[in-house]
PDB file of C-alpha atoms in Angstrom:
ATOM      1  CA  MET A   1      91.228  84.071 119.422  1.00 42.00           C
ATOM      2  CA  THR A   2      92.381  81.939 116.674  1.00 48.00           C
ATOM      3  CA  GLU A   3      96.097  82.231 114.512  1.00 50.00           C
ATOM      4  CA  HIS A   4      93.935  84.309 111.972  1.00 46.00           C
ATOM      5  CA  ASP A   5      93.199  87.292 114.914  1.00 48.00           C
ATOM      6  CA  VAL A   6      97.012  87.405 115.586  1.00 53.00           C
ATOM      7  CA  ALA A   7      98.478  90.628 114.535  1.00 54.00           C
ATOM      8  CA  ALA A   8     101.267  89.629 111.944  1.00 52.00           C
ATOM      9  CA  PRO A   9     105.047  90.712 113.485  1.00 55.00           C
ATOM     10  CA  ASN A  10     106.390  93.999 111.739  1.00 59.00           C
ATOM     11  CA  ARG A  11     109.546  94.438 110.077  1.00 64.00           C
ATOM     12  CA  PHE A  12     111.332  94.593 113.824  1.00 67.00           C
ATOM     13  CA  GLY A  13     109.883  90.627 114.013  1.00 63.00           C
ATOM     14  CA  ALA A  14     107.713  92.152 117.392  1.00 63.00           C
ATOM     15  CA  ARG A  15     103.937  91.596 117.071  1.00 59.00           C
ATOM     16  CA  PRO A  16     101.845  95.247 117.776  1.00 58.00           C
ATOM     17  CA  GLY A  17     102.209  95.817 121.632  1.00 63.00           C
ATOM     18  CA  GLU A  18     105.558  93.887 122.057  1.00 67.00           C
ATOM     19  CA  ASP A  19     108.389  95.997 123.586  1.00 72.00           C
ATOM     20  CA  THR A  20     111.096  93.703 122.328  1.00 73.00           C
ATOM     21  CA  ALA A  21     112.206  93.128 118.964  1.00 73.00           C
ATOM     22  CA  ASP A  22     113.214  89.544 117.034  1.00 75.00           C
ATOM     23  CA  LEU A  23     116.946  89.446 117.241  1.00 78.00           C
ATOM     24  CA  GLU A  24     117.328  86.399 115.983  1.00 78.00           C
ATOM     25  CA  TYR A  25     115.024  87.600 112.676  1.00 76.00           C
ATOM     26  CA  ILE A  26     116.535  91.091 112.665  1.00 77.00           C
ATOM     27  CA  ASN A  27     120.169  89.467 112.701  1.00 75.00           C
ATOM     28  CA  SER A  28     119.287  86.758 109.295  1.00 75.00           C
ATOM     29  CA  VAL A  29     117.457  90.152 107.232  1.00 75.00           C
ATOM     30  CA  GLY A  30     120.196  91.492 108.406  1.00 74.00           C
ATOM     31  CA  LEU A  31     120.204  95.789 109.144  1.00 84.00           C
ATOM     32  CA  GLY A  32     121.436  96.824 105.528  1.00 87.00           C
ATOM     33  CA  ALA A  33     124.286  96.548 103.295  1.00 92.00           C
ATOM     34  CA  LEU A  34     126.848  98.757 104.508  1.00 94.00           C
ATOM     35  CA  ALA A  35     126.453  97.679 108.159  1.00 93.00           C
ATOM     36  CA  ASN A  36     126.255  94.099 107.114  1.00 92.00           C
ATOM     37  CA  THR A  37     129.783  94.602 105.094  1.00 95.00           C
ATOM     38  CA  MET A  38     130.869  96.393 108.706  1.00 96.00           C
ATOM     39  CA  GLY A  39     130.187  93.719 110.684  1.00 96.00           C
ATOM     40  CA  ILE A  40     127.810  95.295 112.988  1.00 96.00           C
ATOM     41  CA  THR A  41     125.846  92.821 115.223  1.00 94.00           C
ATOM     42  CA  LEU A  42     122.349  93.309 117.261  1.00 93.00           C
ATOM     43  CA  THR A  43     123.136  91.840 120.758  1.00 94.00           C
ATOM     44  CA  GLU A  44     119.587  94.379 122.642  1.00 93.00           C
ATOM     45  CA  PHE A  45     116.994  95.403 120.834  1.00 91.00           C
ATOM     46  CA  ASN A  46     113.613  96.946 122.976  1.00 90.00           C
ATOM     47  CA  ARG A  47     111.620 100.163 123.950  1.00 89.00           C
ATOM     48  CA  GLU A  48     114.605 101.496 126.567  1.00 94.00           C
ATOM     49  CA  ARG A  49     117.090 101.360 123.718  1.00 95.00           C
ATOM     50  CA  ALA A  50     119.309  99.208 121.099  1.00 95.00           C
ATOM     51  CA  VAL A  51     122.562  97.592 121.456  1.00 97.00           C
ATOM     52  CA  ALA A  52     125.256  96.490 118.847  1.00 97.00           C
ATOM     53  CA  THR A  53     128.540  95.648 118.363  1.00 98.00           C
ATOM     54  CA  MET A  54     131.151  96.382 115.617  1.00 98.00           C
ATOM     55  CA  PRO A  55     134.858  94.850 114.956  1.00 98.00           C
ATOM     56  CA  VAL A  56     137.456  97.366 114.896  1.00 98.00           C
ATOM     57  CA  GLU A  57     139.210  94.924 112.225  1.00 97.00           C
ATOM     58  CA  GLY A  58     138.077  96.118 108.841  1.00 97.00           C
ATOM     59  CA  ASN A  59     137.130  99.842 109.821  1.00 97.00           C
ATOM     60  CA  THR A  60     140.386 101.278 110.795  1.00 97.00           C
ATOM     61  CA  GLN A  61     141.784 104.073 109.559  1.00 95.00           C
ATOM     62  CA  PRO A  62     145.413 104.317 107.712  1.00 95.00           C
ATOM     63  CA  TYR A  63     146.556 104.597 111.846  1.00 94.00           C
ATOM     64  CA  GLY A  64     144.721 101.688 112.497  1.00 95.00           C
ATOM     65  CA  LEU A  65     142.652 103.369 114.774  1.00 96.00           C
ATOM     66  CA  VAL A  66     138.478 103.329 114.572  1.00 97.00           C
ATOM     67  CA  ASN A  67     137.745 105.642 111.531  1.00 97.00           C
ATOM     68  CA  GLY A  68     135.148 108.087 112.888  1.00 96.00           C
ATOM     69  CA  GLY A  69     132.955 107.327 110.139  1.00 97.00           C
ATOM     70  CA  ALA A  70     132.541 103.455 111.089  1.00 97.00           C
ATOM     71  CA  TYR A  71     131.074 105.016 114.750  1.00 98.00           C
ATOM     72  CA  ALA A  72     128.973 107.378 112.628  1.00 97.00           C
ATOM     73  CA  VAL A  73     127.740 104.031 110.834  1.00 97.00           C
ATOM     74  CA  LEU A  74     127.182 102.551 114.039  1.00 97.00           C
ATOM     75  CA  GLY A  75     125.395 104.817 115.338  1.00 97.00           C
ATOM     76  CA  GLU A  76     123.248 106.275 112.152  1.00 96.00           C
ATOM     77  CA  THR A  77     122.134 102.427 112.147  1.00 95.00           C
ATOM     78  CA  LEU A  78     121.141 101.717 115.957  1.00 95.00           C
ATOM     79  CA  GLY A  79     119.488 105.540 116.079  1.00 96.00           C
ATOM     80  CA  SER A  80     117.358 104.914 112.620  1.00 94.00           C
ATOM     81  CA  MET A  81     116.592 101.332 113.193  1.00 91.00           C
ATOM     82  CA  HIS A  82     115.731 102.468 116.881  1.00 92.00           C
ATOM     83  CA  ALA A  83     113.695 105.148 115.828  1.00 93.00           C
ATOM     84  CA  GLY A  84     111.749 103.070 113.257  1.00 89.00           C
ATOM     85  CA  PHE A  85     111.042 100.515 116.036  1.00 88.00           C
ATOM     86  CA  LEU A  86     108.966 103.217 117.900  1.00 89.00           C
ATOM     87  CA  ALA A  87     107.382 105.048 114.857  1.00 89.00           C
ATOM     88  CA  PRO A  88     104.269 105.468 114.640  1.00 86.00           C
ATOM     89  CA  GLU A  89     101.590 103.411 112.572  1.00 83.00           C
ATOM     90  CA  GLY A  90     102.025 104.365 109.223  1.00 86.00           C
ATOM     91  CA  LYS A  91     105.204 106.817 109.480  1.00 89.00           C
ATOM     92  CA  VAL A  92     108.922 105.879 108.901  1.00 89.00           C
ATOM     93  CA  PRO A  93     112.544 107.478 110.336  1.00 93.00           C
ATOM     94  CA  VAL A  94     114.394 109.768 107.786  1.00 94.00           C
ATOM     95  CA  GLY A  95     117.161 111.250 109.567  1.00 94.00           C
ATOM     96  CA  VAL A  96     117.777 115.018 109.204  1.00 96.00           C
ATOM     97  CA  ASP A  97     120.986 115.050 111.854  1.00 97.00           C
ATOM     98  CA  ILE A  98     123.730 113.236 112.584  1.00 97.00           C
ATOM     99  CA  ASN A  99     126.777 114.849 114.985  1.00 97.00           C
ATOM    100  CA  ALA A 100     129.518 113.164 116.969  1.00 98.00           C
ATOM    101  CA  THR A 101     132.414 113.783 119.191  1.00 98.00           C
ATOM    102  CA  HIS A 102     135.667 111.503 119.413  1.00 97.00           C
ATOM    103  CA  THR A 103     137.156 111.142 122.125  1.00 97.00           C
ATOM    104  CA  GLY A 104     138.951 107.637 122.622  1.00 94.00           C
ATOM    105  CA  SER A 105     140.614 105.633 119.933  1.00 90.00           C
ATOM    106  CA  ALA A 106     140.175 101.773 119.595  1.00 96.00           C
ATOM    107  CA  THR A 107     142.945  99.781 117.769  1.00 96.00           C
ATOM    108  CA  SER A 108     141.296  96.316 118.374  1.00 97.00           C
ATOM    109  CA  GLY A 109     138.117  93.848 119.785  1.00 98.00           C
ATOM    110  CA  ASN A 110     135.733  95.099 119.187  1.00 98.00           C
ATOM    111  CA  ILE A 111     133.149  98.738 119.192  1.00 98.00           C
ATOM    112  CA  THR A 112     129.846  98.449 121.574  1.00 98.00           C
ATOM    113  CA  ALA A 113     127.123 101.049 120.996  1.00 98.00           C
ATOM    114  CA  VAL A 114     124.384 101.692 123.352  1.00 98.00           C
ATOM    115  CA  CYS A 115     121.657 103.388 121.762  1.00 98.00           C
ATOM    116  CA  THR A 116     119.017 105.468 123.960  1.00 98.00           C
ATOM    117  CA  PRO A 117     116.234 107.606 123.048  1.00 97.00           C
ATOM    118  CA  ILE A 118     116.597 111.271 124.457  1.00 97.00           C
ATOM    119  CA  HIS A 119     113.039 112.334 122.644  1.00 97.00           C
ATOM    120  CA  ALA A 120     110.280 110.312 121.163  1.00 95.00           C
ATOM    121  CA  GLY A 121     108.046 111.468 119.851  1.00 94.00           C
ATOM    122  CA  ARG A 122     104.780 111.547 117.194  1.00 92.00           C
ATOM    123  CA  SER A 123     106.715 113.425 114.774  1.00 95.00           C
ATOM    124  CA  MET A 124     110.613 113.069 115.554  1.00 96.00           C
ATOM    125  CA  THR A 125     113.299 111.256 117.439  1.00 97.00           C
ATOM    126  CA  VAL A 126     116.410 112.122 119.032  1.00 98.00           C
ATOM    127  CA  HIS A 127     118.662 109.665 120.307  1.00 98.00           C
ATOM    128  CA  GLU A 128     122.487 109.798 121.854  1.00 98.00           C
ATOM    129  CA  ILE A 129     124.566 106.254 120.832  1.00 98.00           C
ATOM    130  CA  VAL A 130     127.522 106.004 123.294  1.00 98.00           C
ATOM    131  CA  CYS A 131     130.563 104.212 121.236  1.00 98.00           C
ATOM    132  CA  THR A 132     133.048 102.083 123.878  1.00 98.00           C
ATOM    133  CA  ASP A 133     136.138  99.890 123.581  1.00 98.00           C
ATOM    134  CA  ASP A 134     136.685  96.499 125.220  1.00 98.00           C
ATOM    135  CA  ASP A 135     137.874  97.888 128.642  1.00 97.00           C
ATOM    136  CA  GLY A 136     134.681 100.157 128.989  1.00 97.00           C
ATOM    137  CA  ARG A 137     136.007 103.417 127.871  1.00 98.00           C
ATOM    138  CA  ARG A 138     133.987 106.298 125.705  1.00 98.00           C
ATOM    139  CA  CYS A 139     135.640 106.135 122.307  1.00 98.00           C
ATOM    140  CA  SER A 140     132.293 108.119 120.595  1.00 98.00           C
ATOM    141  CA  THR A 141     129.401 109.869 121.396  1.00 98.00           C
ATOM    142  CA  LEU A 142     126.545 110.708 118.329  1.00 98.00           C
ATOM    143  CA  ARG A 143     123.379 112.199 118.090  1.00 98.00           C
ATOM    144  CA  ILE A 144     121.157 111.315 115.793  1.00 98.00           C
ATOM    145  CA  THR A 145     117.963 112.997 114.734  1.00 98.00           C
ATOM    146  CA  ASN A 146     114.530 111.490 113.048  1.00 97.00           C
ATOM    147  CA  PHE A 147     112.253 113.186 110.954  1.00 97.00           C
ATOM    148  CA  TYR A 148     108.904 110.968 110.445  1.00 95.00           C
ATOM    149  CA  LYS A 149     107.755 110.650 106.796  1.00 94.00           C
ATOM    150  CA  THR A 150     103.916 109.343 106.649  1.00 93.00           C
ATOM    151  CA  LEU A 151     104.542 106.126 104.091  1.00 81.00           C
ATOM    152  CA  LYS A 152     102.892 106.877 100.408  1.00 81.00           C
ATOM    153  CA  ALA A 153     100.190 104.235 100.162  1.00 68.00           C
TER     154      ALA A 153
END
């Protein structure tokens, strides 16, 4: 097999059949303007799960707690990115539902989010995202549903 026979990497820096994305590549191209502004950084990305961190500083509401919308952005970023990684050929994920339940409040440090697929089908995915503070305390639990839309040629 020559170098011309090897399939090009996808938008996650992975070649067909690979189960792990290229973190350095994804973090270098960015996760989108909003995620970049919020300081979201991927730390793990494979078929089983995606993990990212987000600083508390700069993502708080007036009382000094992480803004609930910041958890939603973190969850949607991970859920949509992971749905894209799992997407069938020629399909892109579009979010159709997201919900969040906030059960704790972080005031400093970082938030770590772990995203795992609950359902990964041919037409849609459902992911759960668990956000914890530096002490491992759960602060928010999110669920996102993505529909796979066919790319137009």
